[in-house]
Amino acid sequence: MNRILITGALGQLGTVLAKALYMSENYYVLATDIRSPNQKLPYDFAQVDVLDYGQMEHLVVSHKIDCIYHLVATLSAKGEQDPFMAWNLNMQSFQHIAKLAITHKINRIFWPSSIAAYGEDKNSSFAPQNADMNPTTIYGVSKLVGEKLMNYYYLKYGLDIRSIRLPGVLSMDEPGGGTTDYVVEMVHAALKGQPYTCFLAADTELPMIYINDVVSAVMQLMSAPHVPLHRAFAYNVMGFSLTPQVLADALHKKGYPFALNYAPDYRQKIAASWPRTLDDSLARSAWGWAPKYDLASCLSDMLD
Ligand code: NAD
């Protein structure tokens, strides 16, 4: 299992994950995206629409792919602007990847779920791994359905598809239209000394994870031995919980003065429906998950 195809490889997660997989030297990496890269990449790249099944199949066969990291999705905030488009991209691409994998005997798939799969009634301070889930965004609905489909394809075809239920991801790369994008935006504003207007209220607490911890988690999960547990779960993982005000205070304390205003918009309602912290004990016991970054070390790394 060492010939990897990544979809959505130019996005916030894909950019870092593709590089980490390539650097580990165990893998051949074929990055794909609907956009073209704005700089030369060290690994192979193909510009392709993941919804074009024929083109995707051609890439899988011609590059002898045996593992797929399927990252393409319309994220939470963007999805609410056109739920039909978001459903089509998120679910149709999932189905394409599952069908390709079953048809061409792909060994393993990684597909990220999200805390958006929880719903309003689960805005808890410690969301359990298993709960009644009633998501209130089309993005969350698509992630929950994906989790169910993972299990279905495992039971019906033995498809080895693994998942992590990610909280907000912190990195310096441009975020793709999610509800936690304010973190990256605020850090960039602080670095430039520019004023920032936050689209969430000051005390909105959400779980977060630093990109380096995401990469470790994904690589750890994907190389874990195949045990029956893997089929059923999109494992909760998280680093630390954060509010906009705590982030702003930390940046100010680090010597980055910038003016901050709050103007909560439609994303406030989305954030209010998500959990504030997660129980990630199953990931810890099943495959050894443990975050390395807290807010202080994450910010130091980002600002460096
Ligand atoms: P992103 O929006 O930054 O990147 C998505 C990439 O997909 C983009 O580069 C885009 O060009 C590409 N794309 C869009 N439509 C395409 C198509 N039709 N064909 C091929 N490529 C297409 O997203 P991200 O933040 O990197 O998220 C990656 C995955 O992680 C998603 O499944 C997302 O749901 C999940 N996730 C992300 C976060 C987060 O905070 N970033 C949190 C939870 C889960």
Tab-separated table of C-alpha atoms and ligand atoms in Angstrom:
chain	number	residue	atom	x	y	z
A	1	MET	CA	0.000	0.000	0.000
A	2	ASN	CA	2.253	2.767	-1.187
A	3	ARG	CA	0.765	4.365	-4.280
A	4	ILE	CA	-1.483	7.145	-3.060
A	5	LEU	CA	-3.970	9.361	-4.891
A	6	ILE	CA	-5.160	12.453	-3.021
A	7	THR	CA	-8.269	14.401	-4.034
A	8	GLY	CA	-8.595	18.065	-3.030
A	9	ALA	CA	-4.806	18.126	-2.660
A	10	LEU	CA	-4.505	21.918	-3.041
A	11	GLY	CA	-6.815	22.643	-0.105
A	12	GLN	CA	-5.974	23.512	3.488
A	13	LEU	CA	-5.489	19.874	4.545
A	14	GLY	CA	-4.338	18.441	1.245
A	15	THR	CA	-1.422	20.837	0.819
A	16	VAL	CA	0.182	19.734	4.088
A	17	LEU	CA	-0.869	16.083	3.985
A	18	ALA	CA	0.424	15.534	0.442
A	19	LYS	CA	3.787	17.016	1.385
A	20	ALA	CA	4.044	14.921	4.569
A	21	LEU	CA	3.188	11.696	2.740
A	22	TYR	CA	5.662	12.509	-0.033
A	23	MET	CA	8.405	13.407	2.484
A	24	SER	CA	7.954	10.120	4.367
A	25	GLU	CA	9.519	8.463	1.292
A	26	ASN	CA	7.440	5.315	1.667
A	27	TYR	CA	4.871	6.504	-0.794
A	28	TYR	CA	4.318	7.488	-4.378
A	29	VAL	CA	1.971	10.513	-4.270
A	30	LEU	CA	-0.369	11.614	-7.052
A	31	ALA	CA	-2.025	14.865	-5.953
A	32	THR	CA	-5.221	15.871	-7.757
A	33	ASP	CA	-7.459	18.927	-7.641
A	34	ILE	CA	-9.887	20.790	-9.874
A	35	ARG	CA	-7.562	23.818	-9.697
A	36	SER	CA	-3.997	23.993	-10.910
A	37	PRO	CA	-1.178	24.637	-8.429
A	38	ASN	CA	0.342	28.135	-8.356
A	39	GLN	CA	3.817	26.716	-7.771
A	40	LYS	CA	5.757	23.645	-8.859
A	41	LEU	CA	5.040	20.654	-6.652
A	42	PRO	CA	7.696	18.038	-5.816
A	43	TYR	CA	5.202	15.196	-6.394
A	44	ASP	CA	3.034	14.310	-9.403
A	45	PHE	CA	-0.090	16.374	-9.942
A	46	ALA	CA	-3.168	15.930	-12.165
A	47	GLN	CA	-5.858	18.556	-12.649
A	48	VAL	CA	-9.152	16.681	-12.625
A	49	ASP	CA	-12.746	17.084	-11.479
A	50	VAL	CA	-13.397	14.344	-8.923
A	51	LEU	CA	-16.936	14.118	-10.334
A	52	ASP	CA	-15.485	12.947	-13.671
A	53	TYR	CA	-15.554	9.197	-12.972
A	54	GLY	CA	-13.863	8.247	-16.254
A	55	GLN	CA	-10.878	10.544	-15.680
A	56	MET	CA	-10.522	9.418	-12.071
A	57	GLU	CA	-10.631	5.775	-13.142
A	58	HIS	CA	-7.994	6.429	-15.786
A	59	LEU	CA	-5.690	7.963	-13.129
A	60	VAL	CA	-6.229	5.090	-10.698
A	61	VAL	CA	-5.457	2.468	-13.349
A	62	SER	CA	-2.596	4.224	-15.140
A	63	HIS	CA	-0.801	5.137	-11.874
A	64	LYS	CA	-1.481	1.734	-10.246
A	65	ILE	CA	-3.059	3.479	-7.251
A	66	ASP	CA	-3.715	1.300	-4.196
A	67	CYS	CA	-4.710	3.900	-1.607
A	68	ILE	CA	-6.902	7.024	-1.827
A	69	TYR	CA	-7.126	10.035	0.465
A	70	HIS	CA	-10.427	11.644	-0.489
A	71	LEU	CA	-10.418	15.228	0.812
A	72	VAL	CA	-12.712	17.094	-1.615
A	73	ALA	CA	-15.752	18.654	0.047
A	74	THR	CA	-17.769	21.828	0.157
A	75	LEU	CA	-17.298	23.005	3.749
A	76	SER	CA	-19.893	24.125	6.296
A	77	ALA	CA	-20.287	27.854	5.656
A	78	LYS	CA	-19.934	27.634	1.866
A	79	GLY	CA	-22.348	24.706	1.762
A	80	GLU	CA	-25.155	26.790	3.264
A	81	GLN	CA	-24.956	29.159	0.295
A	82	ASP	CA	-25.956	26.369	-2.096
A	83	PRO	CA	-26.988	23.163	-0.302
A	84	PHE	CA	-27.818	21.323	-3.545
A	85	MET	CA	-24.380	21.932	-4.988
A	86	ALA	CA	-22.748	20.969	-1.660
A	87	TRP	CA	-24.722	17.712	-1.441
A	88	ASN	CA	-23.903	16.847	-5.031
A	89	LEU	CA	-20.154	17.398	-4.618
A	90	ASN	CA	-19.835	15.801	-1.181
A	91	MET	CA	-21.949	12.724	-1.803
A	92	GLN	CA	-21.340	12.117	-5.506
A	93	SER	CA	-17.584	12.313	-4.978
A	94	PHE	CA	-17.852	9.929	-2.010
A	95	GLN	CA	-19.789	7.457	-4.152
A	96	HIS	CA	-17.273	7.756	-7.001
A	97	ILE	CA	-14.346	7.032	-4.709
A	98	ALA	CA	-16.135	4.103	-3.057
A	99	LYS	CA	-17.065	2.600	-6.451
A	100	LEU	CA	-13.551	3.092	-7.823
A	101	ALA	CA	-12.078	1.466	-4.724
A	102	ILE	CA	-14.416	-1.524	-4.854
A	103	THR	CA	-14.004	-1.986	-8.624
A	104	HIS	CA	-10.220	-1.656	-8.649
A	105	LYS	CA	-9.515	-3.352	-5.326
A	106	ILE	CA	-7.994	-0.284	-3.657
A	107	ASN	CA	-6.516	-1.422	-0.333
A	108	ARG	CA	-7.409	1.514	1.870
A	109	ILE	CA	-9.224	4.854	1.820
A	110	PHE	CA	-9.013	7.849	4.107
A	111	TRP	CA	-12.013	10.178	4.206
A	112	PRO	CA	-12.378	12.938	6.829
A	113	SER	CA	-15.643	13.434	8.647
A	114	SER	CA	-16.328	16.493	10.803
A	115	ILE	CA	-17.773	17.628	14.119
A	116	ALA	CA	-20.489	19.178	11.917
A	117	ALA	CA	-22.055	15.691	11.926
A	118	TYR	CA	-23.232	16.437	15.476
A	119	GLY	CA	-26.311	18.626	15.804
A	120	GLU	CA	-27.951	21.308	17.838
A	121	ASP	CA	-28.999	18.978	20.631
A	122	LYS	CA	-25.392	17.860	21.057
A	123	ASN	CA	-23.762	21.225	21.730
A	124	SER	CA	-22.222	19.608	24.735
A	125	SER	CA	-19.084	20.323	26.651
A	126	PHE	CA	-17.916	16.744	26.030
A	127	ALA	CA	-19.575	15.258	22.946
A	128	PRO	CA	-19.481	11.457	23.140
A	129	GLN	CA	-18.098	9.307	20.317
A	130	ASN	CA	-21.521	7.801	19.726
A	131	ALA	CA	-24.612	9.961	20.003
A	132	ASP	CA	-27.882	10.669	18.265
A	133	MET	CA	-26.745	13.017	15.551
A	134	ASN	CA	-29.028	15.585	13.968
A	135	PRO	CA	-26.827	17.936	11.937
A	136	THR	CA	-28.274	21.309	10.963
A	137	THR	CA	-26.092	22.065	7.921
A	138	ILE	CA	-25.996	20.284	4.570
A	139	TYR	CA	-22.275	19.776	5.193
A	140	GLY	CA	-23.004	18.023	8.498
A	141	VAL	CA	-25.721	15.921	6.884
A	142	SER	CA	-23.313	14.845	4.130
A	143	LYS	CA	-20.642	13.920	6.706
A	144	LEU	CA	-23.099	11.865	8.744
A	145	VAL	CA	-24.326	10.040	5.638
A	146	GLY	CA	-20.689	9.421	4.663
A	147	GLU	CA	-20.077	7.833	8.058
A	148	LYS	CA	-23.051	5.520	7.511
A	149	LEU	CA	-21.904	4.665	3.970
A	150	MET	CA	-18.408	3.812	5.228
A	151	ASN	CA	-19.893	1.196	7.466
A	152	TYR	CA	-22.226	-0.069	4.741
A	153	TYR	CA	-19.439	-0.545	2.181
A	154	TYR	CA	-17.294	-2.271	4.768
A	155	LEU	CA	-20.059	-4.730	5.595
A	156	LYS	CA	-21.077	-5.345	1.976
A	157	TYR	CA	-17.705	-5.284	0.176
A	158	GLY	CA	-15.061	-5.347	2.921
A	159	LEU	CA	-13.935	-1.851	1.888
A	160	ASP	CA	-11.233	-0.651	4.298
A	161	ILE	CA	-12.235	2.990	4.668
A	162	ARG	CA	-11.010	4.944	7.689
A	163	SER	CA	-12.065	8.260	9.103
A	164	ILE	CA	-11.481	10.937	11.681
A	165	ARG	CA	-14.167	13.329	12.847
A	166	LEU	CA	-12.128	16.516	12.616
A	167	PRO	CA	-12.720	19.708	14.585
A	168	GLY	CA	-11.568	23.086	13.210
A	169	VAL	CA	-8.142	22.739	11.585
A	170	LEU	CA	-5.533	25.418	12.312
A	171	SER	CA	-2.832	26.092	9.737
A	172	MET	CA	-1.367	29.035	7.874
A	173	ASP	CA	-2.879	27.926	4.555
A	174	GLU	CA	-5.945	29.622	3.174
A	175	PRO	CA	-9.059	27.987	4.637
A	176	GLY	CA	-11.817	26.760	2.330
A	177	GLY	CA	-15.086	28.241	3.654
A	178	GLY	CA	-15.605	26.641	7.061
A	179	THR	CA	-17.002	27.985	10.331
A	180	THR	CA	-13.620	27.961	12.090
A	181	ASP	CA	-11.851	29.948	9.352
A	182	TYR	CA	-11.701	32.948	11.706
A	183	VAL	CA	-8.619	31.465	13.427
A	184	VAL	CA	-6.437	31.524	10.323
A	185	GLU	CA	-7.866	34.907	9.281
A	186	MET	CA	-7.168	36.441	12.709
A	187	VAL	CA	-3.595	35.098	12.824
A	188	HIS	CA	-2.892	36.561	9.362
A	189	ALA	CA	-4.401	39.922	10.411
A	190	ALA	CA	-2.265	39.909	13.570
A	191	LEU	CA	0.893	39.196	11.582
A	192	LYS	CA	0.137	42.109	9.238
A	193	GLY	CA	-1.002	44.399	12.090
A	194	GLN	CA	-4.334	44.875	10.320
A	195	PRO	CA	-7.745	45.253	12.006
A	196	TYR	CA	-9.904	42.131	12.060
A	197	THR	CA	-13.665	41.724	12.276
A	198	CYS	CA	-14.561	38.286	13.605
A	199	PHE	CA	-17.689	36.600	12.227
A	200	LEU	CA	-18.239	34.631	15.461
A	201	ALA	CA	-19.048	36.092	18.890
A	202	ALA	CA	-16.173	36.546	21.345
A	203	ASP	CA	-17.122	33.627	23.618
A	204	THR	CA	-17.949	31.006	20.929
A	205	GLU	CA	-16.068	27.932	22.062
A	206	LEU	CA	-15.212	25.226	19.522
A	207	PRO	CA	-12.798	22.296	19.452
A	208	MET	CA	-9.669	22.754	17.313
A	209	ILE	CA	-6.649	20.806	16.161
A	210	TYR	CA	-3.307	21.941	14.758
A	211	ILE	CA	-2.501	20.753	11.234
A	212	ASN	CA	0.647	18.904	12.387
A	213	ASP	CA	-1.513	16.864	14.749
A	214	VAL	CA	-3.973	16.179	11.905
A	215	VAL	CA	-1.149	14.816	9.764
A	216	SER	CA	0.119	12.611	12.624
A	217	ALA	CA	-3.397	11.346	13.339
A	218	VAL	CA	-4.117	10.506	9.705
A	219	MET	CA	-0.797	8.728	9.197
A	220	GLN	CA	-1.197	6.829	12.467
A	221	LEU	CA	-4.746	5.741	11.672
A	222	MET	CA	-3.888	4.734	8.111
A	223	SER	CA	-0.944	2.583	9.199
A	224	ALA	CA	-2.737	0.963	12.138
A	225	PRO	CA	-3.420	-2.765	11.781
A	226	HIS	CA	-6.838	-3.553	10.407
A	227	VAL	CA	-9.106	-4.294	13.334
A	228	PRO	CA	-12.889	-4.494	13.187
A	229	LEU	CA	-13.126	-1.192	15.073
A	230	HIS	CA	-11.958	0.714	12.018
A	231	ARG	CA	-15.079	-0.035	10.064
A	232	ALA	CA	-17.582	1.507	12.386
A	233	PHE	CA	-16.064	4.741	13.495
A	234	ALA	CA	-15.136	8.124	12.314
A	235	TYR	CA	-12.968	8.645	15.376
A	236	ASN	CA	-13.267	11.870	17.371
A	237	VAL	CA	-9.934	13.683	17.760
A	238	MET	CA	-9.182	17.143	19.107
A	239	GLY	CA	-6.314	19.277	20.374
A	240	PHE	CA	-7.843	22.072	22.451
A	241	SER	CA	-10.953	24.230	22.648
A	242	LEU	CA	-10.781	27.875	21.678
A	243	THR	CA	-12.862	31.056	21.598
A	244	PRO	CA	-12.119	34.085	19.394
A	245	GLN	CA	-11.370	36.179	22.489
A	246	VAL	CA	-8.891	33.636	23.901
A	247	LEU	CA	-7.111	33.572	20.545
A	248	ALA	CA	-7.017	37.381	20.343
A	249	ASP	CA	-5.663	37.638	23.906
A	250	ALA	CA	-2.951	35.070	23.123
A	251	LEU	CA	-1.914	36.981	19.987
A	252	HIS	CA	-1.863	40.310	21.836
A	253	LYS	CA	0.216	38.727	24.608
A	254	LYS	CA	2.698	37.490	22.023
A	255	GLY	CA	3.211	41.098	20.910
A	256	TYR	CA	0.927	41.324	17.871
A	257	PRO	CA	-1.243	44.414	18.330
A	258	PHE	CA	-4.299	44.556	16.064
A	259	ALA	CA	-7.756	46.065	16.397
A	260	LEU	CA	-10.519	43.485	16.852
A	261	ASN	CA	-14.261	43.824	16.274
A	262	TYR	CA	-17.043	41.306	16.425
A	263	ALA	CA	-19.833	41.101	13.841
A	264	PRO	CA	-21.358	37.622	14.143
A	265	ASP	CA	-23.095	36.511	10.923
A	266	TYR	CA	-24.912	33.352	9.744
A	267	ARG	CA	-21.895	31.273	10.784
A	268	GLN	CA	-22.689	31.972	14.449
A	269	LYS	CA	-25.745	29.736	14.168
A	270	ILE	CA	-23.640	26.944	12.661
A	271	ALA	CA	-21.030	27.246	15.439
A	272	ALA	CA	-23.755	27.220	18.083
A	273	SER	CA	-24.897	23.806	16.859
A	274	TRP	CA	-21.453	22.193	17.248
A	275	PRO	CA	-19.917	20.654	20.367
A	276	ARG	CA	-17.464	22.672	22.473
A	277	THR	CA	-15.182	19.739	23.271
A	278	LEU	CA	-15.101	16.097	22.219
A	279	ASP	CA	-14.525	12.768	23.878
A	280	ASP	CA	-11.663	11.326	21.829
A	281	SER	CA	-10.859	8.450	24.173
A	282	LEU	CA	-11.788	5.795	21.596
A	283	ALA	CA	-9.117	7.044	19.171
A	284	ARG	CA	-6.634	7.079	22.050
A	285	SER	CA	-7.323	3.484	23.037
A	286	ALA	CA	-7.899	2.043	19.529
A	287	TRP	CA	-4.826	3.381	17.715
A	288	GLY	CA	-2.840	5.462	20.172
A	289	TRP	CA	-4.007	8.971	19.293
A	290	ALA	CA	-2.559	11.764	21.455
A	291	PRO	CA	-2.289	15.433	20.397
A	292	LYS	CA	1.111	17.102	20.726
A	293	TYR	CA	0.003	20.728	20.338
A	294	ASP	CA	-1.858	22.986	22.764
A	295	LEU	CA	-2.764	26.586	21.909
A	296	ALA	CA	0.619	27.979	23.000
A	297	SER	CA	2.756	25.530	20.989
A	298	CYS	CA	0.389	25.703	18.021
A	299	LEU	CA	0.573	29.512	17.893
A	300	SER	CA	4.359	29.514	18.295
A	301	ASP	CA	4.673	27.131	15.365
A	302	MET	CA	2.202	29.064	13.188
A	303	LEU	CA	3.815	32.434	13.903
A	304	ASP	CA	7.311	31.081	13.251
B	1	NAD	P1	-10.531	23.048	1.207
B	1	NAD	O1	-11.792	23.694	0.805
B	1	NAD	O2	-9.408	23.888	1.707
B	1	NAD	O3	-9.967	22.149	0.011
B	1	NAD	C1	-10.803	21.416	-0.829
B	1	NAD	C2	-10.098	21.252	-2.169
B	1	NAD	O4	-10.963	20.515	-3.024
B	1	NAD	C3	-9.794	22.575	-2.859
B	1	NAD	O5	-8.424	22.667	-3.192
B	1	NAD	C4	-10.677	22.547	-4.119
B	1	NAD	O6	-10.085	23.168	-5.242
B	1	NAD	C5	-10.849	21.052	-4.326
B	1	NAD	N1	-12.071	20.739	-5.109
B	1	NAD	C6	-13.284	21.310	-4.999
B	1	NAD	N2	-14.143	20.772	-5.876
B	1	NAD	C7	-13.449	19.826	-6.559
B	1	NAD	C8	-13.777	18.915	-7.587
B	1	NAD	N3	-15.018	18.873	-8.133
B	1	NAD	N4	-12.828	18.073	-8.049
B	1	NAD	C9	-11.568	18.107	-7.527
B	1	NAD	N5	-11.193	18.957	-6.549
B	1	NAD	C10	-12.118	19.795	-6.063
B	1	NAD	O7	-10.925	21.947	2.310
B	1	NAD	P2	-10.012	21.419	3.524
B	1	NAD	O8	-10.182	22.371	4.650
B	1	NAD	O9	-8.662	21.073	3.036
B	1	NAD	O10	-10.815	20.103	3.921
B	1	NAD	C11	-10.439	18.831	3.419
B	1	NAD	C12	-11.352	17.792	4.024
B	1	NAD	O11	-11.268	17.842	5.458
B	1	NAD	C13	-12.836	17.994	3.691
B	1	NAD	O12	-13.447	16.741	3.462
B	1	NAD	C14	-13.403	18.614	4.945
B	1	NAD	O13	-14.753	18.312	5.103
B	1	NAD	C15	-12.554	17.971	6.025
B	1	NAD	N6	-12.517	18.810	7.231
B	1	NAD	C16	-11.865	19.998	7.238
B	1	NAD	C17	-11.867	20.787	8.380
B	1	NAD	C18	-11.152	22.124	8.425
B	1	NAD	O14	-11.218	22.820	9.456
B	1	NAD	N7	-10.451	22.523	7.381
B	1	NAD	C19	-12.551	20.352	9.525
B	1	NAD	C20	-13.245	19.143	9.474
B	1	NAD	C21	-13.198	18.355	8.338
